[in-house]
């Protein structure tokens, strides 16, 4: 059995912060940010929460799929920035969309989160445990960045994306995932509610801290490796794949991955110019945009790949 995508949805906050807006906060400018990242704008929450964005993306996926929310048996939300520890974001989504028969839980694997949640859903479906699963990636990264640190604040935005998988006869997806906790300090974000913190005192250790060069080198090495890993498992070649849907972290990373795989950049769609890095939401937002713009055809081969804090990286090869 395989989980076929029968509906996608996404949500980004209407409030936009462009590079010129950021230049009024930190020492940077539009040209500098575009050249190094490919980012021009990012959508930032005002009154929205991570769970709200996840719910809105889910509602749009349900509407496109045409299914009754009561058919959904499991909700997986990939997030590292939910506004509450509990109830989990998946239970909040269940409440919002009326999926009264669904179980739900959150998964935290940072920017790799959606791909790992997608793989988890595929494994459940392949095992015959569930037939209809809602998978969501949602993050409010603006709550986690230090807006005085130009090395990180220029990179991130907020948003959510969702996909509904339904079981069909067919070969299971080809999946792979890895972690390297030893190198975890390259990208960290600590809890702002640690024991012993003095109330009312800002704790800069709680913000995202990143070794930019370290993360770049990790991504451009490990993403091509895991793409080749799933291709080998599937008995396929690079040219058999129609699109590589990668985590939207940085244009230079994606270009470097395409170069290492010796394939044309046109097969690596990007939307980070508009949304920046929305962590677990980047892959499903891009999937939804392409789906709604009729970029996919039945039978096309896609590879999803995410990479990020942990360090973690994952991939999935499947047929649309």
PDB file of C-alpha atoms in Angstrom, residues 3-283:
ATOM      1  CA  UNK A   3      -0.336   6.896   0.660  1.00  0.00           C
ATOM      2  CA  UNK A   4      -1.390   8.948  -2.359  1.00  0.00           C
ATOM      3  CA  UNK A   5      -1.710  12.716  -1.919  1.00  0.00           C
ATOM      4  CA  UNK A   6      -5.371  13.587  -2.457  1.00  0.00           C
ATOM      5  CA  UNK A   7      -5.296  17.181  -1.225  1.00  0.00           C
ATOM      6  CA  UNK A   8      -2.865  19.908  -0.209  1.00  0.00           C
ATOM      7  CA  UNK A   9      -3.220  23.227   1.556  1.00  0.00           C
ATOM      8  CA  UNK A  10      -1.092  26.023   2.960  1.00  0.00           C
ATOM      9  CA  UNK A  11      -1.339  29.196   4.988  1.00  0.00           C
ATOM     10  CA  UNK A  12       1.035  32.122   5.441  1.00  0.00           C
ATOM     11  CA  UNK A  13       0.323  35.223   7.518  1.00  0.00           C
ATOM     12  CA  UNK A  14      -0.761  38.278   5.511  1.00  0.00           C
ATOM     13  CA  UNK A  15       1.791  40.513   7.271  1.00  0.00           C
ATOM     14  CA  UNK A  16       4.922  40.784   5.124  1.00  0.00           C
ATOM     15  CA  UNK A  17       8.371  41.943   6.174  1.00  0.00           C
ATOM     16  CA  UNK A  18      10.663  42.593   3.215  1.00  0.00           C
ATOM     17  CA  UNK A  19      14.411  43.098   3.213  1.00  0.00           C
ATOM     18  CA  UNK A  20      14.081  46.870   3.339  1.00  0.00           C
ATOM     19  CA  UNK A  21      12.030  46.523   6.526  1.00  0.00           C
ATOM     20  CA  UNK A  22      14.812  44.423   8.036  1.00  0.00           C
ATOM     21  CA  UNK A  23      17.421  47.025   7.075  1.00  0.00           C
ATOM     22  CA  UNK A  24      15.736  49.382   9.546  1.00  0.00           C
ATOM     23  CA  UNK A  25      16.293  46.875  12.344  1.00  0.00           C
ATOM     24  CA  UNK A  26      19.778  45.473  11.651  1.00  0.00           C
ATOM     25  CA  UNK A  27      22.785  46.474   9.572  1.00  0.00           C
ATOM     26  CA  UNK A  28      21.854  44.847   6.267  1.00  0.00           C
ATOM     27  CA  UNK A  29      20.283  45.653   2.913  1.00  0.00           C
ATOM     28  CA  UNK A  30      18.187  44.054   0.220  1.00  0.00           C
ATOM     29  CA  UNK A  31      21.060  43.350  -2.172  1.00  0.00           C
ATOM     30  CA  UNK A  32      23.177  41.699   0.556  1.00  0.00           C
ATOM     31  CA  UNK A  33      20.368  39.386   1.653  1.00  0.00           C
ATOM     32  CA  UNK A  34      19.293  38.433  -1.881  1.00  0.00           C
ATOM     33  CA  UNK A  35      22.842  37.657  -2.971  1.00  0.00           C
ATOM     34  CA  UNK A  36      23.571  35.376  -0.020  1.00  0.00           C
ATOM     35  CA  UNK A  37      20.200  33.711   0.470  1.00  0.00           C
ATOM     36  CA  UNK A  38      17.812  34.401  -2.415  1.00  0.00           C
ATOM     37  CA  UNK A  39      15.264  35.747   0.089  1.00  0.00           C
ATOM     38  CA  UNK A  40      13.330  38.963  -0.587  1.00  0.00           C
ATOM     39  CA  UNK A  41      10.381  38.736   1.823  1.00  0.00           C
ATOM     40  CA  UNK A  42       9.026  36.725   4.691  1.00  0.00           C
ATOM     41  CA  UNK A  43       5.510  36.436   6.178  1.00  0.00           C
ATOM     42  CA  UNK A  44       5.358  37.102   9.916  1.00  0.00           C
ATOM     43  CA  UNK A  45       2.617  36.248  12.407  1.00  0.00           C
ATOM     44  CA  UNK A  46       0.812  39.004  14.294  1.00  0.00           C
ATOM     45  CA  UNK A  47      -2.137  37.475  16.157  1.00  0.00           C
ATOM     46  CA  UNK A  48      -1.786  34.026  14.580  1.00  0.00           C
ATOM     47  CA  UNK A  49      -0.317  30.994  16.340  1.00  0.00           C
ATOM     48  CA  UNK A  50       1.417  27.912  14.992  1.00  0.00           C
ATOM     49  CA  UNK A  51      -1.674  25.788  15.666  1.00  0.00           C
ATOM     50  CA  UNK A  52      -3.909  28.325  13.924  1.00  0.00           C
ATOM     51  CA  UNK A  53      -1.738  28.286  10.800  1.00  0.00           C
ATOM     52  CA  UNK A  54      -1.647  24.482  10.874  1.00  0.00           C
ATOM     53  CA  UNK A  55      -5.427  24.384  11.124  1.00  0.00           C
ATOM     54  CA  UNK A  56      -5.905  26.791   8.230  1.00  0.00           C
ATOM     55  CA  UNK A  57      -3.573  24.758   6.007  1.00  0.00           C
ATOM     56  CA  UNK A  58      -5.444  21.600   7.032  1.00  0.00           C
ATOM     57  CA  UNK A  59      -8.837  23.110   6.196  1.00  0.00           C
ATOM     58  CA  UNK A  60      -7.620  24.000   2.718  1.00  0.00           C
ATOM     59  CA  UNK A  61      -6.231  20.509   2.185  1.00  0.00           C
ATOM     60  CA  UNK A  62      -9.530  18.973   3.314  1.00  0.00           C
ATOM     61  CA  UNK A  63     -11.482  21.267   1.001  1.00  0.00           C
ATOM     62  CA  UNK A  64      -9.336  20.351  -2.008  1.00  0.00           C
ATOM     63  CA  UNK A  65      -9.483  16.635  -1.249  1.00  0.00           C
ATOM     64  CA  UNK A  66     -13.262  16.609  -0.949  1.00  0.00           C
ATOM     65  CA  UNK A  67     -13.143  14.171   1.959  1.00  0.00           C
ATOM     66  CA  UNK A  68     -15.162  14.412   5.161  1.00  0.00           C
ATOM     67  CA  UNK A  69     -12.856  15.332   8.079  1.00  0.00           C
ATOM     68  CA  UNK A  70     -14.418  12.429   9.968  1.00  0.00           C
ATOM     69  CA  UNK A  71     -12.558  10.114   7.551  1.00  0.00           C
ATOM     70  CA  UNK A  72      -9.169  11.293   8.840  1.00  0.00           C
ATOM     71  CA  UNK A  73      -7.720   8.664  11.162  1.00  0.00           C
ATOM     72  CA  UNK A  74      -4.411  10.271  12.147  1.00  0.00           C
ATOM     73  CA  UNK A  75      -3.029  13.818  12.296  1.00  0.00           C
ATOM     74  CA  UNK A  76       0.731  14.365  12.373  1.00  0.00           C
ATOM     75  CA  UNK A  77       2.014  17.905  12.926  1.00  0.00           C
ATOM     76  CA  UNK A  78       5.701  18.585  12.403  1.00  0.00           C
ATOM     77  CA  UNK A  79       6.654  21.658  14.415  1.00  0.00           C
ATOM     78  CA  UNK A  80       9.340  22.955  16.740  1.00  0.00           C
ATOM     79  CA  UNK A  81       7.493  26.151  17.647  1.00  0.00           C
ATOM     80  CA  UNK A  82       4.033  25.282  18.887  1.00  0.00           C
ATOM     81  CA  UNK A  83       2.605  27.917  21.220  1.00  0.00           C
ATOM     82  CA  UNK A  84       1.860  25.230  23.818  1.00  0.00           C
ATOM     83  CA  UNK A  85       3.647  22.096  24.931  1.00  0.00           C
ATOM     84  CA  UNK A  86       0.231  20.541  25.526  1.00  0.00           C
ATOM     85  CA  UNK A  87      -2.340  20.184  24.211  1.00  0.00           C
ATOM     86  CA  UNK A  88      -0.265  19.357  21.158  1.00  0.00           C
ATOM     87  CA  UNK A  89      -0.793  21.213  17.894  1.00  0.00           C
ATOM     88  CA  UNK A  90      -2.257  18.065  16.298  1.00  0.00           C
ATOM     89  CA  UNK A  91      -5.088  18.026  18.857  1.00  0.00           C
ATOM     90  CA  UNK A  92      -5.718  21.723  18.238  1.00  0.00           C
ATOM     91  CA  UNK A  93      -5.955  21.002  14.506  1.00  0.00           C
ATOM     92  CA  UNK A  94      -8.311  18.102  15.174  1.00  0.00           C
ATOM     93  CA  UNK A  95     -10.602  20.458  17.071  1.00  0.00           C
ATOM     94  CA  UNK A  96     -10.454  23.157  14.379  1.00  0.00           C
ATOM     95  CA  UNK A  97     -11.302  20.900  11.437  1.00  0.00           C
ATOM     96  CA  UNK A  98     -13.719  18.500  13.130  1.00  0.00           C
ATOM     97  CA  UNK A  99     -11.635  15.360  12.609  1.00  0.00           C
ATOM     98  CA  UNK A 100     -13.365  13.703  15.547  1.00  0.00           C
ATOM     99  CA  UNK A 101     -12.184  10.178  14.707  1.00  0.00           C
ATOM    100  CA  UNK A 102      -8.500  11.023  14.387  1.00  0.00           C
ATOM    101  CA  UNK A 103      -5.629  10.363  16.742  1.00  0.00           C
ATOM    102  CA  UNK A 104      -2.925  13.010  16.672  1.00  0.00           C
ATOM    103  CA  UNK A 105       0.522  13.911  17.862  1.00  0.00           C
ATOM    104  CA  UNK A 106       3.350  16.338  17.117  1.00  0.00           C
ATOM    105  CA  UNK A 107       6.811  15.561  15.768  1.00  0.00           C
ATOM    106  CA  UNK A 108       9.827  17.786  16.340  1.00  0.00           C
ATOM    107  CA  UNK A 109      12.644  17.423  13.838  1.00  0.00           C
ATOM    108  CA  UNK A 110      12.999  21.123  12.979  1.00  0.00           C
ATOM    109  CA  UNK A 111      13.376  21.753   9.249  1.00  0.00           C
ATOM    110  CA  UNK A 112      13.374  18.020   8.461  1.00  0.00           C
ATOM    111  CA  UNK A 113      10.065  17.632  10.291  1.00  0.00           C
ATOM    112  CA  UNK A 114       7.559  17.467   7.445  1.00  0.00           C
ATOM    113  CA  UNK A 115       9.541  14.912   5.443  1.00  0.00           C
ATOM    114  CA  UNK A 116       9.927  12.698   8.528  1.00  0.00           C
ATOM    115  CA  UNK A 117       6.204  13.066   9.309  1.00  0.00           C
ATOM    116  CA  UNK A 118       5.386  12.241   5.669  1.00  0.00           C
ATOM    117  CA  UNK A 119       7.598   9.144   5.905  1.00  0.00           C
ATOM    118  CA  UNK A 120       5.935   8.167   9.179  1.00  0.00           C
ATOM    119  CA  UNK A 121       2.500   8.459   7.583  1.00  0.00           C
ATOM    120  CA  UNK A 122       3.637   6.338   4.642  1.00  0.00           C
ATOM    121  CA  UNK A 123       4.943   3.668   7.022  1.00  0.00           C
ATOM    122  CA  UNK A 124       1.621   3.560   8.901  1.00  0.00           C
ATOM    123  CA  UNK A 125      -0.293   3.224   5.624  1.00  0.00           C
ATOM    124  CA  UNK A 126       2.076   0.585   4.242  1.00  0.00           C
ATOM    125  CA  UNK A 127       1.609  -1.417   7.456  1.00  0.00           C
ATOM    126  CA  UNK A 128      -2.175  -1.240   7.086  1.00  0.00           C
ATOM    127  CA  UNK A 129      -2.684   0.636  10.358  1.00  0.00           C
ATOM    128  CA  UNK A 130      -4.368   3.716   8.850  1.00  0.00           C
ATOM    129  CA  UNK A 131      -5.906   4.588   5.486  1.00  0.00           C
ATOM    130  CA  UNK A 132      -6.310   8.389   5.706  1.00  0.00           C
ATOM    131  CA  UNK A 133      -3.667  10.588   7.341  1.00  0.00           C
ATOM    132  CA  UNK A 134      -3.293  14.364   7.530  1.00  0.00           C
ATOM    133  CA  UNK A 135       0.346  15.492   7.586  1.00  0.00           C
ATOM    134  CA  UNK A 136       1.211  19.110   8.454  1.00  0.00           C
ATOM    135  CA  UNK A 137       4.373  21.164   8.751  1.00  0.00           C
ATOM    136  CA  UNK A 138       3.924  24.423  10.672  1.00  0.00           C
ATOM    137  CA  UNK A 139       6.309  26.827  12.353  1.00  0.00           C
ATOM    138  CA  UNK A 140       6.384  30.344  13.790  1.00  0.00           C
ATOM    139  CA  UNK A 141      10.080  30.993  13.415  1.00  0.00           C
ATOM    140  CA  UNK A 142       9.657  34.703  14.148  1.00  0.00           C
ATOM    141  CA  UNK A 143       9.128  33.725  17.796  1.00  0.00           C
ATOM    142  CA  UNK A 144      12.497  32.002  17.894  1.00  0.00           C
ATOM    143  CA  UNK A 145      14.883  34.444  16.228  1.00  0.00           C
ATOM    144  CA  UNK A 146      16.846  37.284  17.786  1.00  0.00           C
ATOM    145  CA  UNK A 147      15.780  40.277  15.711  1.00  0.00           C
ATOM    146  CA  UNK A 148      19.075  42.009  16.496  1.00  0.00           C
ATOM    147  CA  UNK A 149      21.134  39.160  15.001  1.00  0.00           C
ATOM    148  CA  UNK A 150      21.419  39.761  11.268  1.00  0.00           C
ATOM    149  CA  UNK A 151      22.987  36.347  10.770  1.00  0.00           C
ATOM    150  CA  UNK A 152      19.702  34.585  11.593  1.00  0.00           C
ATOM    151  CA  UNK A 153      16.818  37.067  11.499  1.00  0.00           C
ATOM    152  CA  UNK A 154      17.123  37.536   7.727  1.00  0.00           C
ATOM    153  CA  UNK A 155      16.577  33.829   7.099  1.00  0.00           C
ATOM    154  CA  UNK A 156      13.258  32.903   8.631  1.00  0.00           C
ATOM    155  CA  UNK A 157       9.525  33.339   8.164  1.00  0.00           C
ATOM    156  CA  UNK A 158       6.258  31.806   9.396  1.00  0.00           C
ATOM    157  CA  UNK A 159       3.771  29.492   7.709  1.00  0.00           C
ATOM    158  CA  UNK A 160       2.138  26.084   7.435  1.00  0.00           C
ATOM    159  CA  UNK A 161       1.497  23.473   4.776  1.00  0.00           C
ATOM    160  CA  UNK A 162      -0.544  20.267   4.761  1.00  0.00           C
ATOM    161  CA  UNK A 163      -1.132  17.136   2.715  1.00  0.00           C
ATOM    162  CA  UNK A 164      -3.771  14.421   3.029  1.00  0.00           C
ATOM    163  CA  UNK A 165      -2.650  10.882   2.224  1.00  0.00           C
ATOM    164  CA  UNK A 166      -5.075   8.087   1.365  1.00  0.00           C
ATOM    165  CA  UNK A 167      -4.184   4.431   1.013  1.00  0.00           C
ATOM    166  CA  UNK A 168      -4.100   2.947  -2.477  1.00  0.00           C
ATOM    167  CA  UNK A 169      -2.744  -0.259  -3.922  1.00  0.00           C
ATOM    168  CA  UNK A 170       0.853   0.190  -5.011  1.00  0.00           C
ATOM    169  CA  UNK A 171       4.473  -0.164  -4.076  1.00  0.00           C
ATOM    170  CA  UNK A 172       5.470   1.664  -0.867  1.00  0.00           C
ATOM    171  CA  UNK A 173       7.462   4.888  -1.042  1.00  0.00           C
ATOM    172  CA  UNK A 174      11.240   4.695  -0.926  1.00  0.00           C
ATOM    173  CA  UNK A 175      12.415   6.432   2.244  1.00  0.00           C
ATOM    174  CA  UNK A 176      15.597   7.239   4.130  1.00  0.00           C
ATOM    175  CA  UNK A 177      16.474   9.273   7.230  1.00  0.00           C
ATOM    176  CA  UNK A 178      19.549   9.987   9.315  1.00  0.00           C
ATOM    177  CA  UNK A 179      20.664  11.977  12.352  1.00  0.00           C
ATOM    178  CA  UNK A 180      23.995  13.212  13.709  1.00  0.00           C
ATOM    179  CA  UNK A 181      23.553  14.411  17.274  1.00  0.00           C
ATOM    180  CA  UNK A 182      27.286  14.961  17.719  1.00  0.00           C
ATOM    181  CA  UNK A 183      27.052  17.897  15.310  1.00  0.00           C
ATOM    182  CA  UNK A 184      23.840  19.217  16.856  1.00  0.00           C
ATOM    183  CA  UNK A 185      25.499  22.349  18.316  1.00  0.00           C
ATOM    184  CA  UNK A 186      25.769  23.729  14.754  1.00  0.00           C
ATOM    185  CA  UNK A 187      22.097  24.748  14.985  1.00  0.00           C
ATOM    186  CA  UNK A 188      20.340  25.192  18.317  1.00  0.00           C
ATOM    187  CA  UNK A 189      17.261  26.797  19.841  1.00  0.00           C
ATOM    188  CA  UNK A 190      16.707  26.429  23.588  1.00  0.00           C
ATOM    189  CA  UNK A 191      13.503  26.631  25.585  1.00  0.00           C
ATOM    190  CA  UNK A 192      12.606  30.091  26.839  1.00  0.00           C
ATOM    191  CA  UNK A 193      11.065  28.549  29.934  1.00  0.00           C
ATOM    192  CA  UNK A 194      14.112  26.883  31.422  1.00  0.00           C
ATOM    193  CA  UNK A 195      14.158  26.312  35.163  1.00  0.00           C
ATOM    194  CA  UNK A 196      16.043  29.015  37.028  1.00  0.00           C
ATOM    195  CA  UNK A 197      15.557  31.771  34.497  1.00  0.00           C
ATOM    196  CA  UNK A 198      14.718  35.041  36.222  1.00  0.00           C
ATOM    197  CA  UNK A 199      11.241  36.277  35.219  1.00  0.00           C
ATOM    198  CA  UNK A 200      11.277  39.290  32.942  1.00  0.00           C
ATOM    199  CA  UNK A 201      14.952  38.902  32.005  1.00  0.00           C
ATOM    200  CA  UNK A 202      15.666  38.333  28.341  1.00  0.00           C
ATOM    201  CA  UNK A 203      17.615  35.135  27.729  1.00  0.00           C
ATOM    202  CA  UNK A 204      19.478  35.383  24.444  1.00  0.00           C
ATOM    203  CA  UNK A 205      20.559  31.760  24.712  1.00  0.00           C
ATOM    204  CA  UNK A 206      16.952  30.812  24.005  1.00  0.00           C
ATOM    205  CA  UNK A 207      17.076  32.176  20.456  1.00  0.00           C
ATOM    206  CA  UNK A 208      18.259  30.305  17.376  1.00  0.00           C
ATOM    207  CA  UNK A 209      22.034  30.057  17.152  1.00  0.00           C
ATOM    208  CA  UNK A 210      23.608  28.809  13.971  1.00  0.00           C
ATOM    209  CA  UNK A 211      27.020  28.046  12.566  1.00  0.00           C
ATOM    210  CA  UNK A 212      26.117  29.170   9.064  1.00  0.00           C
ATOM    211  CA  UNK A 213      29.139  27.684   7.318  1.00  0.00           C
ATOM    212  CA  UNK A 214      28.799  24.437   9.228  1.00  0.00           C
ATOM    213  CA  UNK A 215      25.139  24.049   8.309  1.00  0.00           C
ATOM    214  CA  UNK A 216      25.845  24.939   4.667  1.00  0.00           C
ATOM    215  CA  UNK A 217      28.588  22.316   4.377  1.00  0.00           C
ATOM    216  CA  UNK A 218      26.392  19.722   6.080  1.00  0.00           C
ATOM    217  CA  UNK A 219      23.463  20.356   3.727  1.00  0.00           C
ATOM    218  CA  UNK A 220      25.370  20.373   0.447  1.00  0.00           C
ATOM    219  CA  UNK A 221      27.067  17.105   1.406  1.00  0.00           C
ATOM    220  CA  UNK A 222      24.237  15.132   3.009  1.00  0.00           C
ATOM    221  CA  UNK A 223      21.314  16.052   0.732  1.00  0.00           C
ATOM    222  CA  UNK A 224      22.959  14.696  -2.455  1.00  0.00           C
ATOM    223  CA  UNK A 225      23.993  11.589  -0.501  1.00  0.00           C
ATOM    224  CA  UNK A 226      20.455  10.833   0.687  1.00  0.00           C
ATOM    225  CA  UNK A 227      18.991  11.552  -2.760  1.00  0.00           C
ATOM    226  CA  UNK A 228      21.411   9.013  -4.216  1.00  0.00           C
ATOM    227  CA  UNK A 229      20.516   6.607  -1.397  1.00  0.00           C
ATOM    228  CA  UNK A 230      16.790   6.558  -2.218  1.00  0.00           C
ATOM    229  CA  UNK A 231      17.530   6.390  -5.949  1.00  0.00           C
ATOM    230  CA  UNK A 232      19.706   3.331  -5.381  1.00  0.00           C
ATOM    231  CA  UNK A 233      17.004   1.689  -3.241  1.00  0.00           C
ATOM    232  CA  UNK A 234      14.462   2.342  -6.002  1.00  0.00           C
ATOM    233  CA  UNK A 235      16.759   1.227  -8.814  1.00  0.00           C
ATOM    234  CA  UNK A 236      16.370   4.600 -10.502  1.00  0.00           C
ATOM    235  CA  UNK A 237      18.616   7.269 -11.962  1.00  0.00           C
ATOM    236  CA  UNK A 238      18.658  11.037 -11.459  1.00  0.00           C
ATOM    237  CA  UNK A 239      17.000  11.538 -14.850  1.00  0.00           C
ATOM    238  CA  UNK A 240      13.991   9.455 -13.739  1.00  0.00           C
ATOM    239  CA  UNK A 241      12.973  12.159 -11.247  1.00  0.00           C
ATOM    240  CA  UNK A 242      10.747  15.009 -12.403  1.00  0.00           C
ATOM    241  CA  UNK A 243      11.104  17.302  -9.388  1.00  0.00           C
ATOM    242  CA  UNK A 244      13.297  17.520  -6.312  1.00  0.00           C
ATOM    243  CA  UNK A 245      11.257  19.284  -3.602  1.00  0.00           C
ATOM    244  CA  UNK A 246      13.904  20.396  -1.109  1.00  0.00           C
ATOM    245  CA  UNK A 247      13.673  22.251   2.169  1.00  0.00           C
ATOM    246  CA  UNK A 248      13.765  25.955   1.279  1.00  0.00           C
ATOM    247  CA  UNK A 249      16.635  27.158   3.438  1.00  0.00           C
ATOM    248  CA  UNK A 250      18.913  29.029   1.080  1.00  0.00           C
ATOM    249  CA  UNK A 251      19.144  29.382  -2.701  1.00  0.00           C
ATOM    250  CA  UNK A 252      22.878  28.699  -2.628  1.00  0.00           C
ATOM    251  CA  UNK A 253      22.341  25.381  -0.860  1.00  0.00           C
ATOM    252  CA  UNK A 254      19.798  24.221  -3.437  1.00  0.00           C
ATOM    253  CA  UNK A 255      22.003  25.319  -6.325  1.00  0.00           C
ATOM    254  CA  UNK A 256      24.972  23.487  -4.787  1.00  0.00           C
ATOM    255  CA  UNK A 257      22.907  20.310  -4.367  1.00  0.00           C
ATOM    256  CA  UNK A 258      21.796  20.431  -8.014  1.00  0.00           C
ATOM    257  CA  UNK A 259      25.403  20.900  -9.108  1.00  0.00           C
ATOM    258  CA  UNK A 260      26.622  17.957  -7.029  1.00  0.00           C
ATOM    259  CA  UNK A 261      23.897  15.773  -8.498  1.00  0.00           C
ATOM    260  CA  UNK A 262      24.899  16.922 -12.010  1.00  0.00           C
ATOM    261  CA  UNK A 263      21.354  17.907 -12.925  1.00  0.00           C
ATOM    262  CA  UNK A 264      19.596  21.066 -14.024  1.00  0.00           C
ATOM    263  CA  UNK A 265      18.443  23.566 -11.406  1.00  0.00           C
ATOM    264  CA  UNK A 266      15.074  23.817 -13.204  1.00  0.00           C
ATOM    265  CA  UNK A 267      14.100  20.525 -11.550  1.00  0.00           C
ATOM    266  CA  UNK A 268      14.569  22.108  -8.108  1.00  0.00           C
ATOM    267  CA  UNK A 269      11.597  24.476  -7.664  1.00  0.00           C
ATOM    268  CA  UNK A 270      12.031  27.306  -5.173  1.00  0.00           C
ATOM    269  CA  UNK A 271       9.733  29.783  -3.437  1.00  0.00           C
ATOM    270  CA  UNK A 272      12.035  30.990  -0.661  1.00  0.00           C
ATOM    271  CA  UNK A 273      12.216  34.437  -2.265  1.00  0.00           C
ATOM    272  CA  UNK A 274       8.660  35.019  -1.035  1.00  0.00           C
ATOM    273  CA  UNK A 275       8.514  33.019   2.210  1.00  0.00           C
ATOM    274  CA  UNK A 276      12.112  32.580   3.453  1.00  0.00           C
ATOM    275  CA  UNK A 277      12.828  29.548   5.655  1.00  0.00           C
ATOM    276  CA  UNK A 278       9.604  28.471   7.389  1.00  0.00           C
ATOM    277  CA  UNK A 279      11.301  25.369   8.837  1.00  0.00           C
ATOM    278  CA  UNK A 280       8.967  22.342   8.750  1.00  0.00           C
ATOM    279  CA  UNK A 281       6.514  24.262   6.556  1.00  0.00           C
ATOM    280  CA  UNK A 282       8.749  24.873   3.531  1.00  0.00           C
ATOM    281  CA  UNK A 283       8.262  21.544   1.756  1.00  0.00           C
TER     282      UNK A 283
END
